[in-house]
Amino acid sequence: LDRVEIEDDYTGVIVYKSPFAPAWTVALPYAGGHIVSQDAVMKATKDGSDFGTNPPAFSGPYVVAEWKPNQHLVLTRNPVWSGPKPGFDEIRVLPITDTKAAERAYRAGDLDFTDISLDSLAEFKENPPADTKVEEHPSLRYIWIGMNMENPKLKDINVRKAIQWGINVPQILDAAYAGQAQVATGTIPPGVVGHREKALVPPEGDLAKAKEFLEKAGVSDLAVTIDCTNDSTNRTIAEVVQAQLSQIGITVQINAQDSNSFDMLGMESEGDRWKDLQLFVLSWSSLPDPDYATTYFRKSQIGTWNWQRFRSDRYEELSDKGVTITDPNERAKVYQEMQDLLEESGAFRFLTHGSSPIMFRTSRMQAATRPDGVPLYVDFKPV
C-alpha cells in the first residue's frame, strides 16, 4: 500500500506501489477491507488497537446482543438499521465443534442449520429429516500430511519421499471421509487460480518406489510419530497412515490431542516442542486466492505456521511475483510451480480439500451461504 487519497466524504482511492492481485479476492472482500469509523475506534480503544468482542458500532441489520465463549452468540435486529428489514428477530449461533453432535442436535430439533460430516452425507442425502434440504458445496480448505524437515529422522529427503510414496491417498479418503471427498493436487482447490491438474506423486503412491527411497537413505526399522487433533476424522487419517507405512517397514506412533494443544506444536514461542515434531495432519481453511493458500510456507512463517520448516529462495521469489500479476493465466503458472516446490521437498503429502455439505430446516427458513457453504446470516429468510 502506498497511500489512500480522499476525494470526498464518501469516496477514496487506494493507491498501491505495484499491482496487488489479492486486493480483489482477499483484502477488500473480507475483514481487512471493512471500512470502520476511525473516531469510534479511537474512542473505544484510546490507541486504535483491537476492540475485542465489544465493537463500538454496528453497520448491518443485526447487532451482537450477547456472546458467551463456547456457549452461544446471539444476534438481534439493529434498531437503527435503515436498510431492508432482516429476516429474523434473533439468530442464535451455537459453537458445536463436533459435527456429529451437531447432527444429533439437528435431528432432535435443537438446530435449524448445521454442517454435515462427510461420512454422514450419503445417509442424509438418502434419508433426510423431515422438512430438510441438504446442500453440497465445494470447500476451500486443504488437508495434508506434513513433515518437519529439521527433525533428525526426516532431514534426509529420501526418507521424506519414502513416506510420500508410501501413503495411499484414496485409501485414506475412503476411511476418513466415507469416499465422499476428492483427492487434492496441492493447496489450491479447483476453481481457484493456480490449481494443478495433478500432483507429482500419484495419489495411490507406490510401495516399491517408497522402499527404494528408504534404501537410498540407508534407513531400516524407522520409527516416527504422527500428531493430529483427537477428532474422529484426523484420528482416522493418522491410523490409515500408520497401517500404510508399516508396509514399508516404518513404525508410526499416533499422538492425538485436543486442538488447543495441537495448534501450538510448531510454534517456537511455545519452547522447543517443535523440535520433536515429525509427521502431522493439518487442515487449514483458505480464501479464494492462491497467495492465501501458499504464503504460510514462506521462510518468515517458520516457527509459526510453516511447521514443515520448508525454505526455498525460488519459492520466495515466486511468492513476491505472484501477487503482482493480474493476468490469471500467467499468475496460475507461478502458483503451480510453487506447489511443485512444496511437493518436491518431500515434506508434503496433499490429501483433500474436503467438502462443505450443510442442511437446514425448510419449514423455518431459506438459508443462504457463500459458494463454499459458509452461512450468511444476514440473508437468512423466514418461510
Coordinates of C-alpha atoms in Angstrom, one line a residue:
L1 CA 0.0 0.0 0.0
D2 CA 1.3 3.4 -1.0
R3 CA -1.4 5.8 0.2
V4 CA -5.2 6.4 0.3
E5 CA -6.4 9.6 -1.4
I6 CA -9.6 11.0 0.0
E7 CA -11.8 12.7 -2.7
D8 CA -14.9 13.5 -0.6
D9 CA -16.8 12.2 2.4
Y10 CA -17.8 9.0 0.6
T11 CA -15.0 8.4 -2.0
G12 CA -11.5 7.3 -1.6
V13 CA -8.8 5.9 -3.8
I14 CA -6.5 3.2 -2.7
V15 CA -3.1 3.6 -4.3
Y16 CA -0.6 0.6 -4.4
K17 CA 3.1 0.8 -5.1
S18 CA 2.7 -2.0 -7.5
P19 CA -0.2 -4.2 -8.7
F20 CA -1.7 -6.3 -5.9
A21 CA -4.0 -9.0 -7.2
P22 CA -5.3 -10.3 -3.8
A23 CA -6.8 -6.9 -3.2
W24 CA -10.0 -8.0 -5.0
T25 CA -10.2 -11.6 -3.6
V26 CA -8.9 -11.3 -0.1
A27 CA -8.0 -7.8 1.2
L28 CA -11.2 -5.9 0.3
P29 CA -14.0 -8.5 0.5
Y30 CA -13.0 -9.8 3.9
A31 CA -12.5 -8.3 7.4
G32 CA -9.3 -6.4 6.5
G33 CA -11.2 -4.4 3.9
H34 CA -14.0 -3.3 6.1
I35 CA -14.4 0.4 6.5
V36 CA -14.7 1.5 10.1
S37 CA -15.1 4.8 11.9
Q38 CA -11.7 6.0 13.0
D39 CA -13.3 8.3 15.6
A40 CA -15.3 5.4 17.1
V41 CA -12.4 3.0 17.2
M42 CA -10.1 5.6 18.8
K43 CA -12.8 6.5 21.4
A44 CA -13.3 2.8 22.3
T45 CA -9.6 1.8 22.4
K46 CA -7.7 5.0 23.1
D47 CA -4.8 3.8 20.8
G48 CA -6.5 2.3 17.8
S49 CA -5.8 -1.3 18.9
D50 CA -8.2 -4.3 18.8
F51 CA -11.5 -3.6 20.4
G52 CA -12.1 -7.3 21.0
T53 CA -15.6 -8.5 21.4
N54 CA -17.1 -5.1 22.2
P55 CA -17.3 -3.2 18.8
P56 CA -18.1 0.5 19.2
A57 CA -20.6 0.4 16.4
F58 CA -22.6 -1.9 14.1
S59 CA -23.3 -1.2 10.5
G60 CA -25.6 -4.1 9.4
P61 CA -29.1 -5.3 10.0
Y62 CA -28.0 -7.3 13.1
V63 CA -26.1 -6.5 16.3
V64 CA -24.4 -8.7 18.7
A65 CA -26.7 -8.9 21.7
E66 CA -24.8 -11.4 23.7
W67 CA -21.7 -13.5 23.4
K68 CA -20.7 -16.3 25.8
P69 CA -17.5 -18.0 24.8
N70 CA -18.0 -21.7 23.9
Q71 CA -21.8 -21.3 24.6
H72 CA -23.5 -19.1 22.1
L73 CA -23.6 -15.9 20.1
V74 CA -26.9 -14.0 19.9
L75 CA -27.7 -11.7 17.0
T76 CA -30.7 -9.4 17.2
R77 CA -32.2 -6.7 14.9
N78 CA -30.2 -3.5 14.7
P79 CA -32.7 -0.8 15.8
V80 CA -31.0 2.0 13.8
W81 CA -30.6 0.0 10.6
S82 CA -32.4 1.8 7.7
G83 CA -31.9 -0.8 5.1
P84 CA -34.1 -3.8 4.2
K85 CA -35.6 -5.5 7.2
P86 CA -33.6 -8.6 8.3
G87 CA -35.4 -11.9 8.3
F88 CA -35.4 -12.7 12.0
D89 CA -35.8 -11.0 15.3
E90 CA -33.0 -13.2 16.7
I91 CA -30.4 -15.7 15.4
R92 CA -28.7 -17.8 18.0
V93 CA -25.3 -19.4 16.9
L94 CA -24.0 -22.3 18.8
P95 CA -20.3 -23.2 18.5
I96 CA -20.5 -27.0 18.2
T97 CA -17.1 -28.3 17.1
D98 CA -18.1 -31.9 16.9
T99 CA -20.1 -32.2 13.7
K100 CA -21.6 -35.5 14.8
A101 CA -23.0 -33.8 17.9
A102 CA -24.4 -31.1 15.7
E103 CA -26.1 -33.7 13.5
R104 CA -27.7 -35.2 16.6
A105 CA -28.9 -31.8 17.8
Y106 CA -30.4 -31.2 14.4
R107 CA -32.3 -34.5 14.4
A108 CA -33.6 -33.6 17.9
G109 CA -34.9 -30.3 16.7
D110 CA -32.5 -28.2 18.6
L111 CA -30.8 -26.7 15.5
D112 CA -32.2 -25.4 12.2
F113 CA -29.0 -25.2 10.3
T114 CA -25.8 -27.2 10.6
D115 CA -22.8 -28.6 8.7
I116 CA -22.8 -32.3 7.9
S117 CA -19.8 -34.6 8.3
L118 CA -18.8 -36.2 5.0
D119 CA -19.2 -39.7 6.4
S120 CA -22.8 -38.9 7.2
L121 CA -23.5 -37.2 3.9
A122 CA -24.8 -40.2 2.0
E123 CA -27.2 -41.1 4.8
F124 CA -28.6 -37.6 5.0
K125 CA -29.0 -37.4 1.2
E126 CA -30.8 -40.7 1.1
N127 CA -32.9 -40.2 4.2
P128 CA -33.0 -36.6 5.2
P129 CA -35.0 -35.5 8.3
A130 CA -38.5 -34.1 7.7
D131 CA -38.6 -30.6 6.0
T132 CA -34.8 -30.6 5.5
K133 CA -32.8 -29.5 2.5
V134 CA -29.3 -31.0 2.1
E135 CA -26.8 -29.0 0.0
E136 CA -23.3 -29.8 -1.1
H137 CA -20.7 -27.1 -1.5
P138 CA -17.1 -27.2 -2.6
S139 CA -14.5 -26.3 0.1
L140 CA -11.5 -24.0 0.0
R141 CA -10.0 -25.9 2.9
Y142 CA -6.8 -28.0 2.3
I143 CA -5.8 -31.1 4.3
W144 CA -2.4 -32.6 4.1
I145 CA 0.3 -34.6 5.9
G146 CA 3.3 -32.5 6.7
M147 CA 6.8 -33.5 7.9
N148 CA 9.3 -31.4 9.9
M149 CA 12.3 -31.2 7.7
E150 CA 14.6 -30.3 10.5
N151 CA 13.8 -33.3 12.7
P152 CA 16.9 -35.6 12.6
K153 CA 14.8 -38.6 11.4
L154 CA 13.4 -36.6 8.5
K155 CA 16.4 -34.5 7.3
D156 CA 17.1 -36.9 4.5
I157 CA 14.9 -36.1 1.5
N158 CA 14.9 -39.8 0.6
V159 CA 13.2 -40.6 3.9
R160 CA 10.6 -37.9 3.3
K161 CA 10.0 -39.2 -0.3
A162 CA 9.6 -42.7 1.0
I163 CA 6.8 -41.5 3.3
Q164 CA 5.2 -39.6 0.4
W165 CA 5.2 -42.6 -1.9
G166 CA 4.1 -44.9 0.9
I167 CA 0.9 -43.0 1.5
N168 CA -2.1 -44.1 -0.5
V169 CA -4.5 -41.1 -0.5
P170 CA -7.7 -42.7 -1.9
Q171 CA -7.5 -45.3 0.9
I172 CA -7.3 -42.5 3.4
L173 CA -10.3 -40.7 1.9
D174 CA -12.4 -43.9 1.8
A175 CA -11.7 -44.5 5.5
A176 CA -11.9 -40.9 6.9
Y177 CA -14.5 -39.4 4.6
A178 CA -16.5 -42.4 3.5
G179 CA -15.3 -41.9 0.0
Q180 CA -17.2 -38.5 -0.2
A181 CA -14.0 -36.4 -0.7
Q182 CA -11.9 -35.9 -3.8
V183 CA -8.1 -36.1 -3.9
A184 CA -6.3 -32.8 -3.7
T185 CA -3.4 -31.9 -6.0
G186 CA -2.0 -29.2 -3.8
T187 CA -3.1 -26.4 -1.5
I188 CA -5.1 -24.6 -4.2
P189 CA -8.6 -26.2 -4.9
P190 CA -10.3 -26.5 -8.3
G191 CA -11.8 -23.2 -9.5
V192 CA -9.1 -21.0 -7.9
V193 CA -6.2 -19.6 -10.0
G194 CA -3.2 -21.8 -9.7
H195 CA -4.9 -25.2 -9.2
R196 CA -2.8 -28.1 -10.5
E197 CA -4.5 -30.7 -12.6
K198 CA -2.4 -33.4 -10.9
A199 CA 0.2 -33.8 -8.2
L200 CA 3.8 -35.0 -8.9
V201 CA 3.3 -38.1 -6.7
P202 CA 0.3 -40.2 -7.9
P203 CA -2.5 -40.4 -5.3
E204 CA -2.1 -44.1 -4.8
G205 CA 1.7 -43.8 -4.2
D206 CA 3.9 -46.8 -4.9
L207 CA 5.2 -49.1 -2.1
A208 CA 8.0 -50.4 -4.2
K209 CA 9.2 -46.9 -5.0
A210 CA 8.9 -46.0 -1.3
K211 CA 11.1 -48.9 -0.3
E212 CA 13.7 -47.8 -2.9
F213 CA 13.9 -44.3 -1.3
L214 CA 14.4 -45.9 2.1
E215 CA 17.2 -48.0 0.6
K216 CA 18.8 -44.8 -0.8
A217 CA 18.7 -43.3 2.7
G218 CA 20.2 -46.4 4.2
V219 CA 17.4 -46.5 6.8
S220 CA 15.7 -49.5 8.3
D221 CA 13.4 -50.0 11.3
L222 CA 12.5 -46.4 11.2
A223 CA 10.0 -45.2 14.0
V224 CA 8.3 -41.9 13.7
T225 CA 5.4 -40.1 15.3
I226 CA 2.4 -38.5 13.7
D227 CA 0.5 -35.8 15.6
C228 CA -3.2 -34.9 15.0
T229 CA -6.2 -33.5 16.7
N230 CA -8.3 -36.0 18.5
D231 CA -11.4 -35.7 16.3
S232 CA -12.5 -38.8 14.5
T233 CA -11.6 -37.7 11.0
N234 CA -8.0 -36.7 11.7
R235 CA -7.5 -39.7 14.0
T236 CA -8.7 -42.0 11.2
I237 CA -6.3 -40.3 8.8
A238 CA -3.4 -41.0 11.2
E239 CA -4.4 -44.6 11.7
V240 CA -4.5 -45.3 8.0
V241 CA -1.1 -43.7 7.5
Q242 CA 0.2 -45.9 10.4
A243 CA -1.0 -49.0 8.6
Q244 CA 0.2 -47.9 5.2
L245 CA 3.8 -47.0 6.4
S246 CA 4.1 -50.3 8.3
Q247 CA 4.1 -51.9 4.8
I248 CA 7.4 -50.3 4.0
G249 CA 8.9 -51.0 7.5
I250 CA 8.1 -47.7 9.2
T251 CA 6.6 -47.8 12.6
V252 CA 4.2 -44.9 13.4
Q253 CA 3.1 -43.8 16.8
I254 CA 0.0 -41.6 16.9
N255 CA -0.2 -38.6 19.2
A256 CA -3.8 -37.4 19.2
Q257 CA -4.6 -34.4 21.3
D258 CA -7.1 -31.6 21.8
S259 CA -6.9 -28.7 19.3
N260 CA -5.6 -26.1 21.7
S261 CA -2.6 -28.2 22.5
F262 CA -2.1 -29.4 18.9
D263 CA -2.3 -25.9 17.4
M264 CA 0.8 -24.9 19.4
L265 CA 3.1 -27.8 18.3
G266 CA 5.0 -25.9 15.6
M267 CA 5.2 -22.6 17.5
E268 CA 8.7 -21.6 18.6
S269 CA 7.0 -19.2 21.1
E270 CA 6.0 -22.4 23.0
G271 CA 9.6 -23.5 23.6
D272 CA 11.3 -26.5 21.9
R273 CA 8.3 -28.7 21.3
W274 CA 8.6 -28.1 17.6
K275 CA 11.9 -29.9 17.6
D276 CA 10.2 -33.2 18.4
L277 CA 7.5 -32.7 15.8
Q278 CA 7.8 -35.3 13.0
L279 CA 4.7 -36.1 10.9
F280 CA 1.4 -34.2 11.4
V281 CA -2.1 -34.0 10.0
L282 CA -3.1 -30.4 9.2
S283 CA -6.3 -28.9 8.0
W284 CA -6.5 -25.2 7.2
S285 CA -9.3 -23.0 5.9
S286 CA -8.5 -20.7 3.0
L287 CA -9.8 -17.9 0.8
P288 CA -10.3 -17.8 -3.0
D289 CA -6.8 -16.5 -3.9
P290 CA -3.7 -18.6 -4.4
D291 CA -1.5 -16.3 -2.3
Y292 CA -3.5 -17.1 0.7
A293 CA -3.1 -20.8 0.1
T294 CA 0.7 -20.6 -0.3
T295 CA 2.0 -17.7 1.8
Y296 CA 2.2 -19.6 5.1
F297 CA 5.0 -21.8 3.8
R298 CA 7.4 -18.9 3.3
K299 CA 10.6 -18.6 5.4
S300 CA 9.0 -15.8 7.5
Q301 CA 6.4 -18.3 8.7
I302 CA 9.0 -20.8 10.1
G303 CA 8.4 -21.0 13.8
T304 CA 4.7 -20.0 13.5
W305 CA 2.7 -21.6 10.7
N306 CA 5.3 -23.2 8.5
W307 CA 5.6 -26.4 10.6
Q308 CA 7.5 -28.2 7.8
R309 CA 10.2 -25.6 8.2
F310 CA 10.3 -25.5 4.4
R311 CA 12.6 -22.9 2.9
S312 CA 13.3 -22.1 -0.8
D313 CA 14.7 -19.0 -2.4
R314 CA 12.8 -19.8 -5.6
Y315 CA 9.6 -20.1 -3.6
E316 CA 10.2 -16.6 -2.0
E317 CA 10.8 -15.1 -5.5
L318 CA 7.7 -16.6 -6.9
S319 CA 5.6 -15.6 -3.9
D320 CA 6.7 -12.0 -4.3
K321 CA 6.0 -12.1 -8.0
G322 CA 2.6 -13.8 -7.8
V323 CA 0.8 -11.0 -6.1
T324 CA 1.8 -8.5 -8.7
I325 CA 0.5 -10.5 -11.8
T326 CA -3.0 -9.5 -12.9
D327 CA -3.3 -11.9 -15.9
P328 CA -4.9 -15.1 -14.4
N329 CA -3.2 -17.5 -16.8
E330 CA 0.3 -16.1 -16.1
R331 CA -0.5 -15.9 -12.4
A332 CA -1.6 -19.6 -12.4
K333 CA 1.8 -20.7 -13.7
V334 CA 3.5 -19.1 -10.7
Y335 CA 1.4 -20.8 -8.1
Q336 CA 1.5 -24.2 -9.9
E337 CA 5.3 -24.0 -9.7
M338 CA 5.2 -23.1 -6.0
Q339 CA 3.1 -26.2 -5.3
D340 CA 5.6 -28.2 -7.2
L341 CA 8.4 -26.9 -5.0
L342 CA 6.4 -27.8 -1.9
E343 CA 5.9 -31.4 -3.1
E344 CA 9.4 -31.8 -4.4
S345 CA 10.7 -31.1 -0.9
G346 CA 9.2 -34.4 0.2
A347 CA 7.6 -32.6 3.3
F348 CA 4.0 -32.5 1.9
R349 CA 1.5 -35.2 1.1
F350 CA -1.6 -33.5 -0.1
L351 CA -4.9 -35.3 0.8
T352 CA -8.1 -33.4 0.0
H353 CA -10.0 -30.2 0.1
G354 CA -12.9 -32.0 1.7
S355 CA -16.4 -30.6 1.0
S356 CA -18.8 -28.4 2.8
P357 CA -22.3 -30.1 3.0
I358 CA -24.9 -28.3 5.0
M359 CA -28.6 -28.9 5.9
F360 CA -31.3 -26.6 7.1
R361 CA -35.0 -26.8 8.1
T362 CA -37.1 -25.6 5.2
S363 CA -40.2 -25.2 7.5
R364 CA -38.3 -22.5 9.3
M365 CA -36.1 -20.7 6.8
Q366 CA -34.4 -20.3 3.5
A367 CA -30.7 -20.4 4.3
A368 CA -28.1 -18.5 2.4
T369 CA -24.4 -19.4 2.1
R370 CA -21.2 -18.4 0.4
P371 CA -20.2 -20.7 -2.5
D372 CA -18.1 -22.7 -0.1
G373 CA -21.1 -23.3 2.3
V374 CA -20.3 -20.7 5.0
P375 CA -23.6 -19.3 6.3
L376 CA -24.6 -15.7 5.5
Y377 CA -26.9 -15.0 8.4
V378 CA -27.8 -11.6 7.1
D379 CA -29.5 -13.2 4.1
F380 CA -31.4 -15.9 6.0
K381 CA -35.1 -15.5 5.3
P382 CA -38.2 -16.9 7.1
V383 CA -40.7 -19.0 5.2

